[in-house]
PDB file of C-alpha atoms in Angstrom:
ATOM      1  CA  MET A   1       0.000   0.002  -0.003  1.00  0.00           C
ATOM      2  CA  MET A   2       0.912   3.629  -0.086  1.00  0.00           C
ATOM      3  CA  ARG A   3       3.963   4.946   1.692  1.00  0.00           C
ATOM      4  CA  LEU A   4       3.421   8.487   2.929  1.00  0.00           C
ATOM      5  CA  LEU A   5       6.799   9.832   1.869  1.00  0.00           C
ATOM      6  CA  LEU A   6       6.184  12.697  -0.547  1.00  0.00           C
ATOM      7  CA  PHE A   7       5.092  16.240   0.158  1.00  0.00           C
ATOM      8  CA  PRO A   8       5.106  19.559  -1.681  1.00  0.00           C
ATOM      9  CA  LEU A   9       8.307  21.603  -1.605  1.00  0.00           C
ATOM     10  CA  SER A  10       6.236  24.645  -0.614  1.00  0.00           C
ATOM     11  CA  LEU A  11       5.655  23.125   2.808  1.00  0.00           C
ATOM     12  CA  PHE A  12       9.286  23.821   3.654  1.00  0.00           C
ATOM     13  CA  LEU A  13       8.564  27.557   3.332  1.00  0.00           C
ATOM     14  CA  ILE A  14       6.783  27.915   6.674  1.00  0.00           C
ATOM     15  CA  PRO A  15       7.609  29.968   9.755  1.00  0.00           C
ATOM     16  CA  PHE A  16       9.373  28.339  12.687  1.00  0.00           C
ATOM     17  CA  ILE A  17       6.877  27.386  15.352  1.00  0.00           C
ATOM     18  CA  ALA A  18       8.026  26.886  18.954  1.00  0.00           C
ATOM     19  CA  SER A  19       6.371  23.640  19.943  1.00  0.00           C
ATOM     20  CA  GLY A  20       6.290  20.882  22.494  1.00  0.00           C
ATOM     21  CA  GLN A  21       6.343  17.149  21.916  1.00  0.00           C
ATOM     22  CA  ASP A  22       4.901  14.463  24.177  1.00  0.00           C
ATOM     23  CA  THR A  23       4.805  10.686  23.834  1.00  0.00           C
ATOM     24  CA  LEU A  24       1.448   9.535  25.161  1.00  0.00           C
ATOM     25  CA  THR A  25       0.620   6.375  27.062  1.00  0.00           C
ATOM     26  CA  SER A  26      -2.151   4.599  25.176  1.00  0.00           C
ATOM     27  CA  PRO A  27      -2.773   0.840  24.678  1.00  0.00           C
ATOM     28  CA  ASN A  28      -1.448  -0.791  21.507  1.00  0.00           C
ATOM     29  CA  THR A  29      -0.504   2.516  19.879  1.00  0.00           C
ATOM     30  CA  HIS A  30       2.552   4.695  19.454  1.00  0.00           C
ATOM     31  CA  ALA A  31       1.231   8.229  19.840  1.00  0.00           C
ATOM     32  CA  ILE A  32       3.234  11.458  19.742  1.00  0.00           C
ATOM     33  CA  LEU A  33       1.563  14.804  20.339  1.00  0.00           C
ATOM     34  CA  TYR A  34       3.011  17.994  18.818  1.00  0.00           C
ATOM     35  CA  HIS A  35       1.676  21.297  20.065  1.00  0.00           C
ATOM     36  CA  ALA A  36       2.560  24.970  20.384  1.00  0.00           C
ATOM     37  CA  ALA A  37       3.150  26.682  23.708  1.00  0.00           C
ATOM     38  CA  ALA A  38      -0.361  28.179  23.775  1.00  0.00           C
ATOM     39  CA  LYS A  39      -3.392  25.919  24.064  1.00  0.00           C
ATOM     40  CA  GLN A  40      -4.789  24.945  20.679  1.00  0.00           C
ATOM     41  CA  PRO A  41      -8.513  24.028  20.592  1.00  0.00           C
ATOM     42  CA  LEU A  42      -8.163  22.126  17.317  1.00  0.00           C
ATOM     43  CA  LEU A  43      -6.497  18.718  16.990  1.00  0.00           C
ATOM     44  CA  VAL A  44      -5.426  17.056  13.718  1.00  0.00           C
ATOM     45  CA  VAL A  45      -4.667  13.325  13.908  1.00  0.00           C
ATOM     46  CA  GLY A  46      -2.381  11.673  11.326  1.00  0.00           C
ATOM     47  CA  LEU A  47      -2.638   7.954  10.512  1.00  0.00           C
ATOM     48  CA  GLY A  48      -0.170   6.138   8.269  1.00  0.00           C
ATOM     49  CA  GLY A  49      -0.959   3.293   5.897  1.00  0.00           C
ATOM     50  CA  SER A  50       0.132  -0.308   5.488  1.00  0.00           C
ATOM     51  CA  GLU A  51       3.837   0.632   5.670  1.00  0.00           C
ATOM     52  CA  GLY A  52       3.426   0.400   9.444  1.00  0.00           C
ATOM     53  CA  GLY A  53       5.295   2.299  12.083  1.00  0.00           C
ATOM     54  CA  ASN A  54       4.424   5.881  12.922  1.00  0.00           C
ATOM     55  CA  ALA A  55       4.898   7.524   9.533  1.00  0.00           C
ATOM     56  CA  TRP A  56       3.642  10.934  10.624  1.00  0.00           C
ATOM     57  CA  ALA A  57       6.268  11.098  13.397  1.00  0.00           C
ATOM     58  CA  SER A  58       9.121  10.544  10.947  1.00  0.00           C
ATOM     59  CA  GLY A  59      11.580  13.195   9.811  1.00  0.00           C
ATOM     60  CA  ARG A  60      10.143  12.981   6.309  1.00  0.00           C
ATOM     61  CA  TRP A  61       6.875  14.454   7.584  1.00  0.00           C
ATOM     62  CA  LYS A  62       8.341  17.124   9.862  1.00  0.00           C
ATOM     63  CA  ALA A  63       7.581  19.900   7.364  1.00  0.00           C
ATOM     64  CA  VAL A  64       3.941  18.835   7.161  1.00  0.00           C
ATOM     65  CA  ARG A  65       3.623  18.666  10.948  1.00  0.00           C
ATOM     66  CA  GLU A  66       5.114  22.142  11.215  1.00  0.00           C
ATOM     67  CA  GLN A  67       2.621  23.382   8.645  1.00  0.00           C
ATOM     68  CA  PHE A  68      -0.276  22.091  10.757  1.00  0.00           C
ATOM     69  CA  LEU A  69       1.187  23.847  13.807  1.00  0.00           C
ATOM     70  CA  ALA A  70       1.582  27.018  11.789  1.00  0.00           C
ATOM     71  CA  GLU A  71      -2.091  26.751  10.841  1.00  0.00           C
ATOM     72  CA  GLY A  72      -3.002  26.725  14.524  1.00  0.00           C
ATOM     73  CA  TYR A  73      -3.607  23.026  15.116  1.00  0.00           C
ATOM     74  CA  ALA A  74      -2.145  20.606  17.627  1.00  0.00           C
ATOM     75  CA  PHE A  75      -1.021  17.451  15.794  1.00  0.00           C
ATOM     76  CA  LEU A  76      -1.175  13.830  16.948  1.00  0.00           C
ATOM     77  CA  ALA A  77       0.830  11.206  15.036  1.00  0.00           C
ATOM     78  CA  VAL A  78      -0.474   7.691  15.722  1.00  0.00           C
ATOM     79  CA  GLY A  79       1.198   4.399  14.856  1.00  0.00           C
ATOM     80  CA  TYR A  80      -1.126   1.446  15.312  1.00  0.00           C
ATOM     81  CA  PHE A  81       1.023  -1.483  14.139  1.00  0.00           C
ATOM     82  CA  GLY A  82       4.652  -2.150  13.437  1.00  0.00           C
ATOM     83  CA  CYS A  83       5.844  -0.012  16.368  1.00  0.00           C
ATOM     84  CA  LYS A  84       7.057  -0.863  19.849  1.00  0.00           C
ATOM     85  CA  ASP A  85       4.168  -2.093  22.016  1.00  0.00           C
ATOM     86  CA  THR A  86       1.787  -2.301  19.041  1.00  0.00           C
ATOM     87  CA  PRO A  87       0.587  -5.276  16.978  1.00  0.00           C
ATOM     88  CA  LYS A  88       3.189  -6.577  14.531  1.00  0.00           C
ATOM     89  CA  LEU A  89       0.749  -6.959  11.619  1.00  0.00           C
ATOM     90  CA  LEU A  90      -2.040  -4.926  10.120  1.00  0.00           C
ATOM     91  CA  ASP A  91      -4.600  -7.423  11.327  1.00  0.00           C
ATOM     92  CA  LYS A  92      -7.522  -7.150  13.786  1.00  0.00           C
ATOM     93  CA  ILE A  93      -6.471  -3.614  14.756  1.00  0.00           C
ATOM     94  CA  ALA A  94      -8.777  -2.257  17.451  1.00  0.00           C
ATOM     95  CA  ILE A  95     -10.111   1.100  16.342  1.00  0.00           C
ATOM     96  CA  ASP A  96     -11.014   1.598  20.049  1.00  0.00           C
ATOM     97  CA  ASP A  97      -7.287   1.751  20.850  1.00  0.00           C
ATOM     98  CA  VAL A  98      -6.653   4.426  18.244  1.00  0.00           C
ATOM     99  CA  TYR A  99      -9.581   6.432  19.558  1.00  0.00           C
ATOM    100  CA  ALA A 100      -8.130   6.048  23.089  1.00  0.00           C
ATOM    101  CA  ALA A 101      -4.951   7.754  21.848  1.00  0.00           C
ATOM    102  CA  ILE A 102      -7.069  10.695  20.673  1.00  0.00           C
ATOM    103  CA  VAL A 103      -8.728  10.884  24.096  1.00  0.00           C
ATOM    104  CA  ALA A 104      -5.275  10.818  25.714  1.00  0.00           C
ATOM    105  CA  ALA A 105      -4.206  13.766  23.538  1.00  0.00           C
ATOM    106  CA  LYS A 106      -7.259  15.754  24.601  1.00  0.00           C
ATOM    107  CA  THR A 107      -6.464  14.989  28.238  1.00  0.00           C
ATOM    108  CA  LYS A 108      -2.840  16.022  27.825  1.00  0.00           C
ATOM    109  CA  LEU A 109      -3.897  19.310  26.277  1.00  0.00           C
ATOM    110  CA  GLY A 110      -6.549  19.828  28.951  1.00  0.00           C
ATOM    111  CA  LEU A 111      -9.245  20.351  26.324  1.00  0.00           C
ATOM    112  CA  GLN A 112     -11.710  17.455  26.369  1.00  0.00           C
ATOM    113  CA  ASN A 113     -14.178  19.313  24.136  1.00  0.00           C
ATOM    114  CA  MET A 114     -11.678  20.260  21.449  1.00  0.00           C
ATOM    115  CA  ARG A 115     -12.593  19.638  17.818  1.00  0.00           C
ATOM    116  CA  VAL A 116     -10.810  16.748  16.072  1.00  0.00           C
ATOM    117  CA  ALA A 117      -9.945  16.112  12.418  1.00  0.00           C
ATOM    118  CA  VAL A 118      -8.577  12.719  11.376  1.00  0.00           C
ATOM    119  CA  ILE A 119      -6.404  12.304   8.262  1.00  0.00           C
ATOM    120  CA  GLY A 120      -5.188   9.029   6.832  1.00  0.00           C
ATOM    121  CA  GLY A 121      -3.729   7.607   3.641  1.00  0.00           C
ATOM    122  CA  SER A 122      -4.537   4.205   2.103  1.00  0.00           C
ATOM    123  CA  ARG A 123      -5.347   1.811   4.981  1.00  0.00           C
ATOM    124  CA  GLY A 124      -4.953   4.817   7.286  1.00  0.00           C
ATOM    125  CA  GLY A 125      -7.669   6.496   5.229  1.00  0.00           C
ATOM    126  CA  ASP A 126      -9.946   3.509   5.914  1.00  0.00           C
ATOM    127  CA  LEU A 127      -9.146   3.865   9.613  1.00  0.00           C
ATOM    128  CA  ALA A 128      -9.902   7.595   9.536  1.00  0.00           C
ATOM    129  CA  LEU A 129     -13.297   6.899   7.967  1.00  0.00           C
ATOM    130  CA  LEU A 130     -14.039   4.201  10.538  1.00  0.00           C
ATOM    131  CA  LEU A 131     -13.167   6.499  13.435  1.00  0.00           C
ATOM    132  CA  GLY A 132     -15.439   9.158  12.043  1.00  0.00           C
ATOM    133  CA  SER A 133     -18.214   6.619  11.474  1.00  0.00           C
ATOM    134  CA  TYR A 134     -18.166   5.165  14.983  1.00  0.00           C
ATOM    135  CA  TYR A 135     -17.193   8.123  17.188  1.00  0.00           C
ATOM    136  CA  PRO A 136     -19.511  11.157  16.955  1.00  0.00           C
ATOM    137  CA  ASP A 137     -16.971  13.558  18.454  1.00  0.00           C
ATOM    138  CA  ILE A 138     -14.766  13.328  15.341  1.00  0.00           C
ATOM    139  CA  ASN A 139     -15.567  16.586  13.519  1.00  0.00           C
ATOM    140  CA  CYS A 140     -13.762  16.136  10.213  1.00  0.00           C
ATOM    141  CA  VAL A 141     -12.361  13.216   8.166  1.00  0.00           C
ATOM    142  CA  VAL A 142      -9.866  13.279   5.305  1.00  0.00           C
ATOM    143  CA  GLY A 143      -9.311  10.019   3.411  1.00  0.00           C
ATOM    144  CA  LEU A 144      -6.472   9.856   0.885  1.00  0.00           C
ATOM    145  CA  SER A 145      -6.760   6.873  -1.498  1.00  0.00           C
ATOM    146  CA  ALA A 146      -9.186   5.295   0.953  1.00  0.00           C
ATOM    147  CA  SER A 147     -11.476   2.288   0.599  1.00  0.00           C
ATOM    148  CA  HIS A 148     -15.239   2.326   1.067  1.00  0.00           C
ATOM    149  CA  ALA A 149     -15.346  -1.043   2.787  1.00  0.00           C
ATOM    150  CA  VAL A 150     -13.376  -3.251   5.180  1.00  0.00           C
ATOM    151  CA  PHE A 151     -10.919  -5.768   3.755  1.00  0.00           C
ATOM    152  CA  PRO A 152      -8.931  -8.682   5.250  1.00  0.00           C
ATOM    153  CA  GLY A 153      -6.007  -8.225   7.569  1.00  0.00           C
ATOM    154  CA  HIS A 154      -2.536  -8.569   6.081  1.00  0.00           C
ATOM    155  CA  THR A 155      -1.834 -12.169   7.026  1.00  0.00           C
ATOM    156  CA  GLN A 156      -0.846 -15.066   4.770  1.00  0.00           C
ATOM    157  CA  GLU A 157      -4.305 -16.585   5.106  1.00  0.00           C
ATOM    158  CA  PHE A 158      -6.431 -13.416   4.664  1.00  0.00           C
ATOM    159  CA  THR A 159      -9.109 -14.947   6.883  1.00  0.00           C
ATOM    160  CA  THR A 160      -9.445 -12.215   9.494  1.00  0.00           C
ATOM    161  CA  SER A 161     -10.598  -8.634   9.403  1.00  0.00           C
ATOM    162  CA  CYS A 162      -8.258  -5.679   9.234  1.00  0.00           C
ATOM    163  CA  TRP A 163     -10.209  -3.948  12.033  1.00  0.00           C
ATOM    164  CA  THR A 164     -12.092  -4.699  15.246  1.00  0.00           C
ATOM    165  CA  LYS A 165     -14.506  -2.654  17.346  1.00  0.00           C
ATOM    166  CA  SER A 166     -15.442  -3.480  20.962  1.00  0.00           C
ATOM    167  CA  GLY A 167     -13.597  -6.794  20.695  1.00  0.00           C
ATOM    168  CA  ALA A 168     -15.394  -8.017  17.577  1.00  0.00           C
ATOM    169  CA  GLU A 169     -14.049  -8.205  14.060  1.00  0.00           C
ATOM    170  CA  LEU A 170     -15.709  -5.834  11.616  1.00  0.00           C
ATOM    171  CA  PRO A 171     -17.257  -7.663   8.611  1.00  0.00           C
ATOM    172  CA  PHE A 172     -14.855  -7.749   5.659  1.00  0.00           C
ATOM    173  CA  ILE A 173     -14.813  -8.654   1.979  1.00  0.00           C
ATOM    174  CA  PRO A 174     -12.988 -11.990   1.651  1.00  0.00           C
ATOM    175  CA  VAL A 175     -10.463 -13.028  -0.953  1.00  0.00           C
ATOM    176  CA  ASN A 176     -12.627 -15.036  -3.338  1.00  0.00           C
ATOM    177  CA  ASP A 177     -11.644 -17.575  -5.995  1.00  0.00           C
ATOM    178  CA  ALA A 178     -11.756 -14.933  -8.718  1.00  0.00           C
ATOM    179  CA  ALA A 179      -9.164 -12.833  -6.866  1.00  0.00           C
ATOM    180  CA  VAL A 180      -6.593 -15.570  -6.229  1.00  0.00           C
ATOM    181  CA  PRO A 181      -4.907 -15.576  -9.661  1.00  0.00           C
ATOM    182  CA  PHE A 182      -4.434 -11.787  -9.527  1.00  0.00           C
ATOM    183  CA  LEU A 183      -3.147 -12.017  -5.971  1.00  0.00           C
ATOM    184  CA  MET A 184      -0.582 -14.614  -7.079  1.00  0.00           C
ATOM    185  CA  GLN A 185       0.481 -12.230  -9.853  1.00  0.00           C
ATOM    186  CA  ARG A 186       0.745  -9.376  -7.289  1.00  0.00           C
ATOM    187  CA  ASN A 187      -1.745  -7.415  -9.351  1.00  0.00           C
ATOM    188  CA  LEU A 188      -3.415  -5.681  -6.411  1.00  0.00           C
ATOM    189  CA  ARG A 189      -5.807  -3.501  -8.396  1.00  0.00           C
ATOM    190  CA  LYS A 190      -7.272  -6.536 -10.162  1.00  0.00           C
ATOM    191  CA  THR A 191      -7.322  -8.455  -6.866  1.00  0.00           C
ATOM    192  CA  PHE A 192      -9.513  -5.821  -5.243  1.00  0.00           C
ATOM    193  CA  GLU A 193     -11.731  -5.517  -8.303  1.00  0.00           C
ATOM    194  CA  ALA A 194     -12.291  -9.285  -8.258  1.00  0.00           C
ATOM    195  CA  MET A 195     -13.074  -9.266  -4.541  1.00  0.00           C
ATOM    196  CA  LEU A 196     -15.659  -6.560  -5.135  1.00  0.00           C
ATOM    197  CA  THR A 197     -17.631  -8.856  -7.439  1.00  0.00           C
ATOM    198  CA  ASP A 198     -18.894 -10.392  -4.199  1.00  0.00           C
ATOM    199  CA  THR A 199     -21.552  -7.723  -3.854  1.00  0.00           C
ATOM    200  CA  ALA A 200     -23.245  -9.348  -0.859  1.00  0.00           C
ATOM    201  CA  ALA A 201     -19.999  -9.281   1.100  1.00  0.00           C
ATOM    202  CA  GLU A 202     -19.389  -5.715  -0.047  1.00  0.00           C
ATOM    203  CA  ARG A 203     -22.752  -4.607   1.338  1.00  0.00           C
ATOM    204  CA  ARG A 204     -22.017  -6.280   4.697  1.00  0.00           C
ATOM    205  CA  SER A 205     -18.577  -4.681   4.891  1.00  0.00           C
ATOM    206  CA  LEU A 206     -19.298  -1.083   3.989  1.00  0.00           C
ATOM    207  CA  ILE A 207     -17.790   1.620   6.187  1.00  0.00           C
ATOM    208  CA  PRO A 208     -20.848   3.559   7.429  1.00  0.00           C
ATOM    209  CA  VAL A 209     -19.615   6.958   6.285  1.00  0.00           C
ATOM    210  CA  GLU A 210     -23.136   8.388   6.334  1.00  0.00           C
ATOM    211  CA  ARG A 211     -22.888   8.307  10.159  1.00  0.00           C
ATOM    212  CA  ILE A 212     -19.924  10.738  10.246  1.00  0.00           C
ATOM    213  CA  ARG A 213     -20.805  13.867  12.210  1.00  0.00           C
ATOM    214  CA  GLY A 214     -18.652  16.345  10.333  1.00  0.00           C
ATOM    215  CA  ALA A 215     -17.083  17.340   7.028  1.00  0.00           C
ATOM    216  CA  VAL A 216     -15.568  14.663   4.780  1.00  0.00           C
ATOM    217  CA  LEU A 217     -12.852  15.113   2.137  1.00  0.00           C
ATOM    218  CA  LEU A 218     -11.876  12.211  -0.129  1.00  0.00           C
ATOM    219  CA  MET A 219      -8.928  12.399  -2.523  1.00  0.00           C
ATOM    220  CA  SER A 220      -8.171   9.707  -5.081  1.00  0.00           C
ATOM    221  CA  ALA A 221      -6.455   9.167  -8.425  1.00  0.00           C
ATOM    222  CA  LYS A 222      -7.625   7.624 -11.683  1.00  0.00           C
ATOM    223  CA  GLY A 223      -4.510   5.536 -12.208  1.00  0.00           C
ATOM    224  CA  ASP A 224      -4.406   4.034  -8.698  1.00  0.00           C
ATOM    225  CA  GLU A 225      -2.477   0.783  -9.074  1.00  0.00           C
ATOM    226  CA  ILE A 226      -3.550  -0.630  -5.690  1.00  0.00           C
ATOM    227  CA  ILE A 227      -7.310  -0.106  -5.354  1.00  0.00           C
ATOM    228  CA  PRO A 228     -10.119   1.319  -7.516  1.00  0.00           C
ATOM    229  CA  ALA A 229     -10.028   4.407  -5.316  1.00  0.00           C
ATOM    230  CA  VAL A 230     -12.024   6.725  -7.555  1.00  0.00           C
ATOM    231  CA  GLU A 231     -14.871   4.236  -7.842  1.00  0.00           C
ATOM    232  CA  MET A 232     -14.786   3.596  -4.094  1.00  0.00           C
ATOM    233  CA  GLY A 233     -14.847   7.338  -3.385  1.00  0.00           C
ATOM    234  CA  GLU A 234     -17.793   7.841  -5.725  1.00  0.00           C
ATOM    235  CA  LYS A 235     -19.695   5.072  -3.964  1.00  0.00           C
ATOM    236  CA  MET A 236     -19.156   6.823  -0.617  1.00  0.00           C
ATOM    237  CA  MET A 237     -20.281  10.160  -2.072  1.00  0.00           C
ATOM    238  CA  ALA A 238     -23.425   8.547  -3.506  1.00  0.00           C
ATOM    239  CA  ARG A 239     -24.292   6.921  -0.184  1.00  0.00           C
ATOM    240  CA  MET A 240     -23.880  10.205   1.693  1.00  0.00           C
ATOM    241  CA  GLU A 241     -26.077  11.985  -0.857  1.00  0.00           C
ATOM    242  CA  LYS A 242     -28.724   9.280  -0.620  1.00  0.00           C
ATOM    243  CA  ALA A 243     -28.682   9.517   3.178  1.00  0.00           C
ATOM    244  CA  GLY A 244     -29.126  13.303   3.065  1.00  0.00           C
ATOM    245  CA  PHE A 245     -25.673  13.846   4.612  1.00  0.00           C
ATOM    246  CA  ALA A 246     -25.855  17.217   6.351  1.00  0.00           C
ATOM    247  CA  TYR A 247     -22.149  18.114   6.340  1.00  0.00           C
ATOM    248  CA  PRO A 248     -19.804  19.278   3.573  1.00  0.00           C
ATOM    249  CA  HIS A 249     -18.467  16.365   1.572  1.00  0.00           C
ATOM    250  CA  GLN A 250     -16.115  16.583  -1.378  1.00  0.00           C
ATOM    251  CA  HIS A 251     -14.260  14.098  -3.589  1.00  0.00           C
ATOM    252  CA  LEU A 252     -11.200  15.429  -5.398  1.00  0.00           C
ATOM    253  CA  ILE A 253      -9.991  13.251  -8.264  1.00  0.00           C
ATOM    254  CA  TYR A 254      -6.511  13.502  -9.793  1.00  0.00           C
ATOM    255  CA  GLU A 255      -4.486  11.934 -12.556  1.00  0.00           C
ATOM    256  CA  GLY A 256      -1.756   9.657 -11.254  1.00  0.00           C
ATOM    257  CA  GLY A 257      -1.354   6.670  -8.975  1.00  0.00           C
ATOM    258  CA  HIS A 258      -2.069   5.590  -5.421  1.00  0.00           C
ATOM    259  CA  ALA A 259       0.315   8.134  -3.891  1.00  0.00           C
ATOM    260  CA  GLU A 260      -0.924  11.084  -5.926  1.00  0.00           C
ATOM    261  CA  PRO A 261      -3.265  12.584  -3.262  1.00  0.00           C
ATOM    262  CA  ILE A 262      -0.436  13.133  -0.801  1.00  0.00           C
ATOM    263  CA  LYS A 263       1.052  15.624  -3.266  1.00  0.00           C
ATOM    264  CA  HIS A 264      -1.932  17.914  -2.772  1.00  0.00           C
ATOM    265  CA  PHE A 265      -1.880  18.905   0.870  1.00  0.00           C
ATOM    266  CA  ASP A 266      -2.671  22.459  -0.145  1.00  0.00           C
ATOM    267  CA  GLU A 267      -6.188  21.220  -0.858  1.00  0.00           C
ATOM    268  CA  VAL A 268      -6.361  19.554   2.553  1.00  0.00           C
ATOM    269  CA  MET A 269      -5.331  22.798   4.257  1.00  0.00           C
ATOM    270  CA  VAL A 270      -8.010  24.753   2.372  1.00  0.00           C
ATOM    271  CA  PHE A 271     -10.690  22.210   3.294  1.00  0.00           C
ATOM    272  CA  LEU A 272      -9.719  22.318   6.973  1.00  0.00           C
ATOM    273  CA  ARG A 273      -9.791  26.112   7.020  1.00  0.00           C
ATOM    274  CA  GLN A 274     -13.256  26.166   5.474  1.00  0.00           C
ATOM    275  CA  HIS A 275     -14.944  23.286   7.286  1.00  0.00           C
ATOM    276  CA  PHE A 276     -12.956  22.449  10.412  1.00  0.00           C
ATOM    277  CA  ARG A 277     -11.171  25.506  11.792  1.00  0.00           C
ATOM    278  CA  THR A 278     -14.264  27.702  11.754  1.00  0.00           C
ATOM    279  CA  GLY A 279     -16.632  25.067  13.131  1.00  0.00           C
ATOM    280  CA  SER A 280     -18.953  25.565  10.183  1.00  0.00           C
ATOM    281  CA  GLU A 281     -20.433  22.267   9.069  1.00  0.00           C
TER     282      GLU A 281
END
């Protein structure tokens, strides 16, 4: 899946922001909170993808973190597998644990009622959408190359869900017979397309994005080599429209591949200013 390694050169041209950094104690996560000296009533949470570790805490993403601080947000980088004291694999990850890290950040900042935006890429985008769907105090969700449904965990057998909630596995779309040849060829796009022919499993496994209680931004690319991200994004938009979704929701589509959306953080910043910073939903 996508590795969150690229970012616009313009993000280096930001003012220096005096900030603090705290490693939080939270079960099964690696959570680092970045914040300015003054209290910030807005929290942005960054979730990496299937590369594992805590991508948003890496040096490669320092410029982006500093940009969020310059915009007036506190920033929480969360690793949920592949870190010390976290699961080794992207398999049966408890979204409750990730939410607990967000609660710990609010407690550390002394602002339990602060507004929260969650941003994730690839599998982290799926997680961001799940958090927004199940926790009503998430006020904004940004999914970069995200899926509209739950898929198997990354084990050799592919027989368990990627995510759990309250101790139970979330329903997922299984690897069916049609997908196996493409999986053996390492053709991931075709693998996912074949899995999605199981429309009954797809319906059972949908991420309930229409439950999100805030603005939603999806960003995907036409040439995505991993998942049919544009089609998945359009399905989510259609479901929100059908449900009479009351909050701003936008799907930005680009040329390029799976990593293309992470080159357009200027669009993310604009969306947050319009629909998160002001509290207008």
